[in-house]
CSV table of C-alpha atoms and ligand atoms in Angstrom, one decimal:
chain,number,residue,atom,x,y,z
A,14,MET,CA,-0.4,45.8,-64.3
A,15,SER,CA,-0.2,42.4,-65.8
A,16,GLU,CA,3.1,42.1,-64.0
A,17,LEU,CA,1.3,42.5,-60.7
A,18,ASP,CA,-1.4,40.0,-61.8
A,19,ASP,CA,1.4,37.5,-62.6
A,20,LEU,CA,2.9,38.1,-59.2
A,21,LYS,CA,-0.5,37.6,-57.5
A,22,THR,CA,-1.2,34.4,-59.4
A,23,LYS,CA,2.2,33.0,-58.6
A,24,TYR,CA,2.0,33.7,-54.8
A,25,VAL,CA,-1.7,32.7,-54.5
A,26,LYS,CA,-0.8,29.3,-56.0
A,27,GLN,CA,2.3,28.9,-53.9
A,28,ILE,CA,0.4,29.8,-50.7
A,29,GLU,CA,-2.3,27.3,-51.4
A,30,ALA,CA,0.3,24.6,-52.1
A,31,ALA,CA,2.3,25.3,-49.0
A,32,SER,CA,2.1,22.1,-46.9
A,33,ASP,CA,3.8,23.2,-43.7
A,34,LEU,CA,4.6,26.3,-41.7
A,35,ALA,CA,8.2,26.4,-42.7
A,36,SER,CA,7.6,26.5,-46.4
A,37,LEU,CA,4.7,29.0,-45.9
A,38,ASP,CA,7.1,31.3,-44.1
A,39,ALA,CA,9.7,30.9,-46.9
A,40,ILE,CA,7.0,32.1,-49.4
A,41,ARG,CA,6.1,35.0,-47.2
A,42,VAL,CA,9.7,36.1,-47.0
A,43,ALA,CA,10.1,35.7,-50.8
A,44,ALA,CA,7.0,38.0,-51.4
A,45,LEU,CA,6.9,40.4,-48.5
A,46,GLY,CA,10.3,40.1,-46.7
A,47,LYS,CA,12.8,43.1,-46.9
A,48,LYS,CA,14.1,41.8,-50.2
A,49,GLY,CA,10.8,40.2,-51.2
A,50,GLU,CA,9.4,40.7,-54.7
A,51,ILE,CA,6.5,42.8,-53.7
A,52,SER,CA,8.6,44.9,-51.3
A,53,LEU,CA,11.1,45.6,-54.1
A,54,GLN,CA,8.2,46.6,-56.3
A,55,MET,CA,7.0,49.0,-53.7
A,56,ARG,CA,10.4,50.6,-53.6
A,57,THR,CA,10.2,51.6,-57.3
A,58,LEU,CA,7.2,53.8,-56.5
A,59,GLY,CA,9.6,56.6,-55.6
A,60,GLN,CA,10.9,56.8,-59.1
A,61,MET,CA,7.4,56.8,-60.8
A,62,SER,CA,5.6,59.8,-62.2
A,63,PRO,CA,2.7,61.1,-60.1
A,64,ALA,CA,0.2,59.7,-62.6
A,65,GLU,CA,1.8,56.2,-62.5
A,66,LYS,CA,2.1,56.4,-58.8
A,67,LYS,CA,-1.6,57.1,-58.5
A,68,VAL,CA,-2.4,53.8,-60.2
A,69,MET,CA,0.5,51.6,-59.0
A,70,GLY,CA,0.4,52.8,-55.3
A,71,PRO,CA,-3.0,51.4,-54.5
A,72,ALA,CA,-2.5,48.4,-56.7
A,73,LEU,CA,0.7,47.4,-54.9
A,74,ASN,CA,-0.7,48.1,-51.5
A,75,GLY,CA,-3.8,46.1,-52.3
A,76,LEU,CA,-1.6,43.2,-53.5
A,77,LYS,CA,0.5,43.4,-50.3
A,78,THR,CA,-2.5,43.3,-48.1
A,79,GLU,CA,-4.1,40.5,-50.0
A,80,ILE,CA,-1.0,38.3,-50.0
A,81,SER,CA,-0.3,38.8,-46.3
A,82,SER,CA,-3.9,38.0,-45.4
A,83,LEU,CA,-3.7,34.9,-47.5
A,84,VAL,CA,-0.5,33.9,-45.7
A,85,GLU,CA,-2.2,34.5,-42.4
A,86,SER,CA,-5.2,32.4,-43.2
A,87,ARG,CA,-3.1,29.6,-44.6
A,88,LYS,CA,-1.0,29.8,-41.5
A,89,THR,CA,-4.1,29.3,-39.3
A,90,THR,CA,-5.2,26.3,-41.4
A,91,LEU,CA,-1.8,24.7,-41.2
A,92,GLU,CA,-1.6,25.2,-37.5
A,93,THR,CA,-5.0,23.7,-36.9
A,94,GLN,CA,-4.0,20.7,-39.1
A,95,ALA,CA,-0.7,20.3,-37.1
A,96,LEU,CA,-2.7,20.4,-33.8
A,97,ASN,CA,-5.2,17.9,-35.0
A,98,ILE,CA,-2.4,15.5,-36.1
A,99,ALA,CA,-0.7,15.9,-32.7
A,100,LEU,CA,-4.0,15.3,-30.9
A,101,ALA,CA,-4.7,12.2,-32.9
A,102,ASN,CA,-1.2,10.8,-32.4
A,103,GLU,CA,-1.0,11.6,-28.7
A,104,THR,CA,-4.3,10.1,-27.7
A,105,LEU,CA,-4.3,8.0,-24.6
A,106,ASP,CA,-6.9,5.2,-24.5
A,107,MET,CA,-7.8,5.4,-20.8
A,108,SER,CA,-9.6,2.1,-21.0
A,109,LEU,CA,-6.5,0.1,-21.9
A,110,PRO,CA,-4.8,-1.7,-19.0
A,111,VAL,CA,-1.6,0.0,-17.8
A,112,PRO,CA,1.3,-2.0,-19.3
A,113,THR,CA,3.8,-1.6,-16.4
A,114,PRO,CA,2.6,0.4,-13.5
A,115,GLN,CA,5.5,2.5,-12.2
A,116,GLY,CA,4.2,3.8,-8.9
A,117,ARG,CA,4.7,1.5,-5.9
A,118,LEU,CA,3.2,1.6,-2.4
A,119,HIS,CA,5.9,1.6,0.3
A,120,PRO,CA,5.8,-1.5,2.5
A,121,VAL,CA,5.1,0.7,5.5
A,122,MET,CA,2.0,2.2,3.8
A,123,GLN,CA,0.9,-1.3,2.7
A,124,VAL,CA,1.3,-2.6,6.3
A,125,MET,CA,-0.6,0.4,7.7
A,126,GLU,CA,-3.4,-0.4,5.2
A,127,GLU,CA,-3.4,-4.0,6.3
A,128,MET,CA,-3.6,-3.1,9.9
A,129,ALA,CA,-6.5,-0.6,9.3
A,130,VAL,CA,-8.4,-3.4,7.4
A,131,ILE,CA,-7.9,-6.0,10.2
A,132,PHE,CA,-8.9,-3.6,13.0
A,133,ALA,CA,-11.8,-2.2,11.0
A,134,ASP,CA,-13.1,-5.7,10.9
A,135,GLN,CA,-12.9,-5.6,14.7
A,136,GLY,CA,-14.9,-2.4,14.8
A,137,PHE,CA,-12.0,0.1,15.2
A,138,ARG,CA,-12.0,3.5,13.5
A,139,VAL,CA,-8.9,5.5,12.5
A,140,ALA,CA,-8.0,8.6,14.5
A,141,GLU,CA,-5.0,10.9,13.9
A,142,GLY,CA,-3.1,13.7,15.7
A,143,PRO,CA,-0.3,16.2,15.1
A,144,ASP,CA,3.4,15.1,14.8
A,145,ILE,CA,4.4,18.2,16.8
A,146,GLU,CA,3.0,17.8,20.3
A,147,ASP,CA,3.1,19.7,23.5
A,148,ASP,CA,4.5,18.2,26.7
A,149,PHE,CA,1.0,17.8,28.2
A,150,HIS,CA,-0.2,15.4,25.5
A,151,ASN,CA,3.0,13.5,24.9
A,152,PHE,CA,4.0,13.1,28.6
A,153,THR,CA,2.1,14.8,31.5
A,154,ALA,CA,-1.4,13.6,30.7
A,155,LEU,CA,0.0,10.1,30.1
A,156,ASN,CA,1.2,10.0,33.7
A,157,PHE,CA,4.9,10.8,33.1
A,158,PRO,CA,5.4,13.2,36.1
A,159,PRO,CA,7.5,16.4,35.4
A,160,GLY,CA,11.2,15.6,35.7
A,161,HIS,CA,10.5,11.9,35.8
A,162,PRO,CA,13.4,9.8,34.3
A,163,ALA,CA,10.8,8.0,32.1
A,164,ARG,CA,10.8,11.1,29.9
A,165,ASP,CA,14.5,10.5,29.0
A,166,MET,CA,13.6,6.9,28.1
A,167,HIS,CA,12.2,8.2,24.9
A,168,ASP,CA,15.2,10.2,23.6
A,169,THR,CA,12.9,13.1,22.8
A,170,PHE,CA,13.5,15.6,20.0
A,171,PHE,CA,12.7,19.0,21.5
A,172,LEU,CA,11.8,22.1,19.4
A,173,LYS,CA,13.3,25.6,20.3
A,174,PRO,CA,11.4,27.0,23.3
A,175,ASP,CA,8.8,29.7,22.6
A,176,SER,CA,8.8,33.2,24.3
A,177,SER,CA,7.4,31.7,27.5
A,178,GLY,CA,9.9,28.9,27.6
A,179,ASN,CA,7.5,26.1,26.4
A,180,LYS,CA,9.3,23.4,24.4
A,181,MET,CA,7.2,21.5,21.9
A,182,VAL,CA,8.3,18.0,21.0
A,183,LEU,CA,8.2,15.7,18.0
A,184,ARG,CA,5.9,13.1,19.4
A,185,THR,CA,7.8,10.1,20.7
A,186,HIS,CA,4.8,7.8,20.4
A,187,THR,CA,1.2,7.8,19.1
A,188,SER,CA,-0.2,7.7,22.7
A,189,PRO,CA,-0.8,11.5,22.8
A,190,VAL,CA,-3.7,10.8,20.4
A,191,GLN,CA,-5.3,8.7,23.2
A,192,ILE,CA,-5.4,11.8,25.3
A,193,ARG,CA,-6.7,14.0,22.4
A,194,THR,CA,-9.5,11.5,21.7
A,195,MET,CA,-10.6,10.9,25.3
A,196,MET,CA,-10.7,14.7,25.9
A,197,SER,CA,-12.8,15.4,22.9
A,198,GLN,CA,-15.1,12.3,22.6
A,199,LYS,CA,-17.4,10.5,24.9
A,200,PRO,CA,-16.9,6.8,25.4
A,201,PRO,CA,-17.5,4.2,24.0
A,202,ILE,CA,-14.2,4.8,22.1
A,203,ARG,CA,-12.7,2.2,19.8
A,204,ILE,CA,-9.9,3.6,17.7
A,205,ILE,CA,-6.6,2.9,16.1
A,206,ILE,CA,-4.0,5.6,15.5
A,207,PRO,CA,-1.5,5.1,12.7
A,208,GLY,CA,1.2,7.7,12.4
A,209,ARG,CA,4.8,8.9,12.4
A,210,THR,CA,6.8,9.0,15.6
A,211,TYR,CA,10.3,10.3,16.4
A,212,ARG,CA,13.2,9.4,18.8
A,213,CYS,CA,16.8,10.5,18.7
A,214,ASP,CA,18.2,7.0,17.8
A,215,SER,CA,19.8,5.5,14.7
A,216,ASP,CA,21.3,2.1,14.0
A,217,GLN,CA,20.4,-1.1,12.1
A,218,THR,CA,17.2,-1.5,14.0
A,219,HIS,CA,16.3,2.1,14.9
A,220,THR,CA,15.6,5.2,12.7
A,221,PRO,CA,15.0,8.7,14.1
A,222,MET,CA,11.5,8.6,12.4
A,223,PHE,CA,9.5,5.5,12.6
A,224,HIS,CA,5.8,4.5,12.5
A,225,GLN,CA,3.4,3.2,15.1
A,226,VAL,CA,-0.1,2.0,15.3
A,227,GLU,CA,-1.8,2.6,18.6
A,228,GLY,CA,-5.1,1.2,19.7
A,229,LEU,CA,-7.5,2.5,22.4
A,230,VAL,CA,-10.8,1.0,23.7
A,231,ILE,CA,-12.7,2.8,26.4
A,232,ASP,CA,-16.1,1.7,27.7
A,233,LYS,CA,-17.6,0.4,31.0
A,234,THR,CA,-16.8,-3.3,30.7
A,235,THR,CA,-13.7,-4.0,28.5
A,236,HIS,CA,-11.1,-6.0,30.5
A,237,MET,CA,-7.6,-7.6,30.0
A,238,GLY,CA,-9.2,-10.7,28.4
A,239,HIS,CA,-10.6,-8.6,25.6
A,240,LEU,CA,-7.1,-7.0,25.1
A,241,LYS,CA,-5.5,-10.4,24.7
A,242,GLY,CA,-8.2,-11.7,22.4
A,243,CYS,CA,-8.1,-8.6,20.2
A,244,LEU,CA,-4.3,-8.7,19.8
A,245,MET,CA,-4.1,-12.5,19.3
A,246,ASP,CA,-6.7,-12.3,16.5
A,247,PHE,CA,-4.9,-9.3,15.0
A,248,ILE,CA,-1.4,-10.9,14.9
A,249,SER,CA,-2.7,-14.1,13.2
A,250,ALA,CA,-4.7,-12.1,10.7
A,251,PHE,CA,-1.6,-9.9,10.0
A,252,PHE,CA,0.8,-12.8,9.5
A,253,GLU,CA,-1.9,-14.8,7.6
A,254,THR,CA,-1.0,-17.9,9.7
A,255,ASP,CA,-1.6,-19.1,13.3
A,256,VAL,CA,0.8,-17.3,15.5
A,257,GLU,CA,1.5,-18.3,19.1
A,258,VAL,CA,1.9,-15.3,21.5
A,259,ARG,CA,2.8,-14.7,25.1
A,260,PHE,CA,2.2,-11.7,27.4
A,261,ARG,CA,5.0,-10.7,29.7
A,262,PRO,CA,4.5,-8.2,32.6
A,263,HIS,CA,6.1,-4.8,31.8
A,264,HIS,CA,5.9,-1.2,32.9
A,265,PHE,CA,4.4,1.8,31.1
A,266,PRO,CA,3.4,4.9,33.1
A,267,PHE,CA,0.1,5.2,31.3
A,268,THR,CA,-1.2,1.6,31.7
A,269,GLU,CA,-1.7,-0.6,34.7
A,270,PRO,CA,-1.3,-3.6,34.5
A,271,SER,CA,1.1,-3.3,31.5
A,272,ALA,CA,2.5,-6.1,29.3
A,273,GLU,CA,4.6,-6.7,26.3
A,274,MET,CA,3.4,-9.3,23.7
A,275,ASP,CA,6.0,-11.6,22.2
A,276,VAL,CA,5.5,-13.9,19.2
A,277,ARG,CA,7.0,-17.3,18.7
A,278,TYR,CA,9.6,-17.5,15.9
A,279,GLU,CA,12.6,-19.3,14.5
A,280,ARG,CA,15.5,-18.4,12.4
A,281,VAL,CA,16.2,-20.6,9.3
A,282,GLY,CA,19.4,-19.5,7.7
A,283,ASN,CA,18.9,-15.8,7.1
A,284,GLU,CA,15.1,-16.1,7.2
A,285,ILE,CA,12.9,-15.4,10.2
A,286,ARG,CA,9.8,-17.6,10.4
A,287,ILE,CA,7.0,-16.1,12.6
A,288,GLY,CA,4.6,-18.4,14.4
A,289,GLN,CA,6.7,-21.5,15.1
A,290,GLY,CA,10.1,-22.3,16.7
A,291,ASP,CA,11.7,-21.9,20.1
A,292,GLU,CA,12.4,-18.2,20.2
A,293,TRP,CA,10.3,-15.2,21.3
A,294,MET,CA,10.3,-11.8,19.8
A,295,GLU,CA,8.7,-8.7,21.3
A,296,ILE,CA,6.2,-7.1,19.1
A,297,LEU,CA,4.2,-4.6,21.1
A,298,GLY,CA,3.4,-2.9,24.3
A,299,CYS,CA,-0.1,-2.9,25.9
A,300,GLY,CA,-2.1,-2.7,29.1
A,301,MET,CA,-5.3,-1.4,30.8
A,302,VAL,CA,-5.5,2.4,30.7
A,303,HIS,CA,-4.2,3.8,34.0
A,304,PRO,CA,-6.9,5.4,36.2
A,305,ASP,CA,-4.8,8.6,36.5
A,306,VAL,CA,-4.8,8.9,32.7
A,307,LEU,CA,-8.6,8.5,32.6
A,308,ARG,CA,-8.8,11.2,35.3
A,309,ASN,CA,-6.5,13.5,33.4
A,310,CYS,CA,-8.9,13.3,30.5
A,311,GLY,CA,-11.9,14.1,32.7
A,312,LEU,CA,-13.2,10.5,32.8
A,313,ASP,CA,-14.2,8.8,36.1
A,314,PRO,CA,-12.1,5.6,36.5
A,315,ASP,CA,-14.9,4.1,38.7
A,316,GLU,CA,-17.2,4.3,35.6
A,317,TYR,CA,-14.9,3.8,32.6
A,318,GLN,CA,-12.1,1.4,31.8
A,319,GLY,CA,-10.4,0.0,28.8
A,320,PHE,CA,-7.2,-1.0,27.1
A,321,ALA,CA,-4.5,0.5,24.9
A,322,PHE,CA,-1.7,-1.0,22.8
A,323,GLY,CA,1.1,0.4,20.6
A,324,MET,CA,3.3,-1.3,18.0
A,325,GLY,CA,6.1,-0.4,15.7
A,326,VAL,CA,4.9,-0.7,12.1
A,327,ASP,CA,8.3,-0.7,10.4
A,328,ARG,CA,9.5,-3.7,12.3
A,329,LEU,CA,6.3,-5.7,11.5
A,330,ALA,CA,6.7,-4.8,7.9
A,331,MET,CA,10.3,-6.1,7.9
A,332,LEU,CA,9.2,-9.3,9.6
A,333,LYS,CA,6.3,-9.9,7.3
A,334,TYR,CA,8.0,-9.1,4.0
A,335,GLY,CA,11.6,-10.2,4.8
A,336,ILE,CA,13.2,-6.8,4.6
A,337,PRO,CA,16.7,-7.1,6.1
A,338,ASP,CA,17.7,-3.5,7.1
A,339,LEU,CA,15.4,-0.9,8.6
A,340,ARG,CA,17.4,2.0,7.2
A,341,ASP,CA,16.9,0.9,3.6
A,342,MET,CA,13.2,1.6,4.2
A,343,PHE,CA,13.9,5.4,4.3
A,344,ALA,CA,16.6,5.6,1.7
A,345,PRO,CA,14.7,6.9,-1.3
A,346,ASP,CA,15.9,4.2,-3.8
A,347,PRO,CA,13.5,3.4,-6.6
A,348,ARG,CA,15.1,0.0,-7.2
A,349,TRP,CA,14.4,-1.0,-3.6
A,350,LEU,CA,10.8,0.2,-3.9
A,351,GLY,CA,10.5,-1.7,-7.2
A,352,HIS,CA,11.5,-4.8,-5.3
A,353,TYR,CA,9.7,-4.4,-2.0
A,354,GLY,CA,6.9,-2.1,-3.0
A,355,PHE,CA,3.2,-3.0,-3.7
A,356,SER,CA,0.9,-2.3,-6.5
A,357,PRO,CA,-1.3,0.7,-5.6
A,358,LEU,CA,-4.1,-0.9,-7.7
A,359,LEU,CA,-4.4,-3.9,-5.3
A,360,GLN,CA,-5.9,-2.7,-2.0
A,361,ALA,CA,-5.5,-4.9,1.1
A,362,ASN,CA,-8.7,-6.5,2.1
A,363,LEU,CA,-9.7,-9.5,4.2
A,364,ALA,CA,-12.0,-11.1,1.6
A,365,THR,CA,-9.3,-11.7,-1.1
A,366,GLY,CA,-6.2,-11.7,1.2
A,367,LEU,CA,-4.2,-8.9,2.6
A,368,SER,CA,-1.1,-9.0,0.5
B,418,LIG,N1,3.5,4.2,23.7
B,418,LIG,C1,4.2,3.0,24.0
B,418,LIG,C2,5.6,3.1,23.3
B,418,LIG,O1,5.8,3.8,22.4
B,418,LIG,C3,3.5,1.8,23.5
B,418,LIG,C4,2.2,1.5,24.3
B,418,LIG,C5,1.0,2.1,23.8
B,418,LIG,C6,2.2,0.8,25.4
B,418,LIG,C7,-0.1,1.9,24.5
B,418,LIG,C8,1.0,0.5,26.1
B,418,LIG,C9,-0.1,1.1,25.6
B,418,LIG,O2,6.5,2.4,23.7
């Protein structure tokens, strides 16, 4: 029996001294493994006399149980220790400043934010609508008659027709949200509509998906002078400098009269300077909402009137931030975003500057 006591003393000591899970397991194998000391002892039971067996059997089994439960509890202790060490080492102090923020806001998102801030200051709210539109909202209600060539002007992406032959479209402009808003809301209406738009077109200055910000004001008194003032204030706030503009007559089926707004600019080397110079660049389309469009939305044009405008966000982002090629905007290259992107921690606002 003293042999068993010695074994016990030896393993109890070793188990207590084990400082990591690997050495603990080595001890377990040495004691209780297939060829472990205690296991080998148990095998000798077969050759013992019944009297001896009666004594040694329970003694060995007791030892085996005791050692394995000691191993188990030491294992739990070591695991808790290891976890505590890992938790202590991997602590993140959330109050520390981020050393190098990795995430970047895409210039298009930055510019959308800037526009929302400027128009919010003029009392506009943000409205949104679906990217997949029906023909009614994208064309018909906006006064594009069925079969009218103006529909081709937009190089529309059509979806597969449904069982009754209706073809949904990827919206070619954000103007369908004008219709959705006028049909669901009573004037006065004063909204901007930022969003994705789609046309089947791709070259240095066109991508099949691009972004627009639309504006819509409907009440009983708003006139063309308000439209001009609103857009002139917007463009100077956006470029953060005085910008001279001109309005040129144009045609859109859904506005009458219609105009395009150009900004003065000059080219110095590869750089485009907005606001000064001898050249004019077209920036947006606008006009007074057509009486037929008001009627299509259930509004009486003798009572209500207002203006709408729509502009390409991507091009304004290129102009403001000196981005040379439109297509790079949508090539997911983290180096490009690292260079042209914005800190998501610095939100655009008019009080401290937009960018
Ligand atoms: N929807 C027009 C376009 O995409 C822009 C526009 C909007 C023009 C609102 C006038 C009024 O070209």
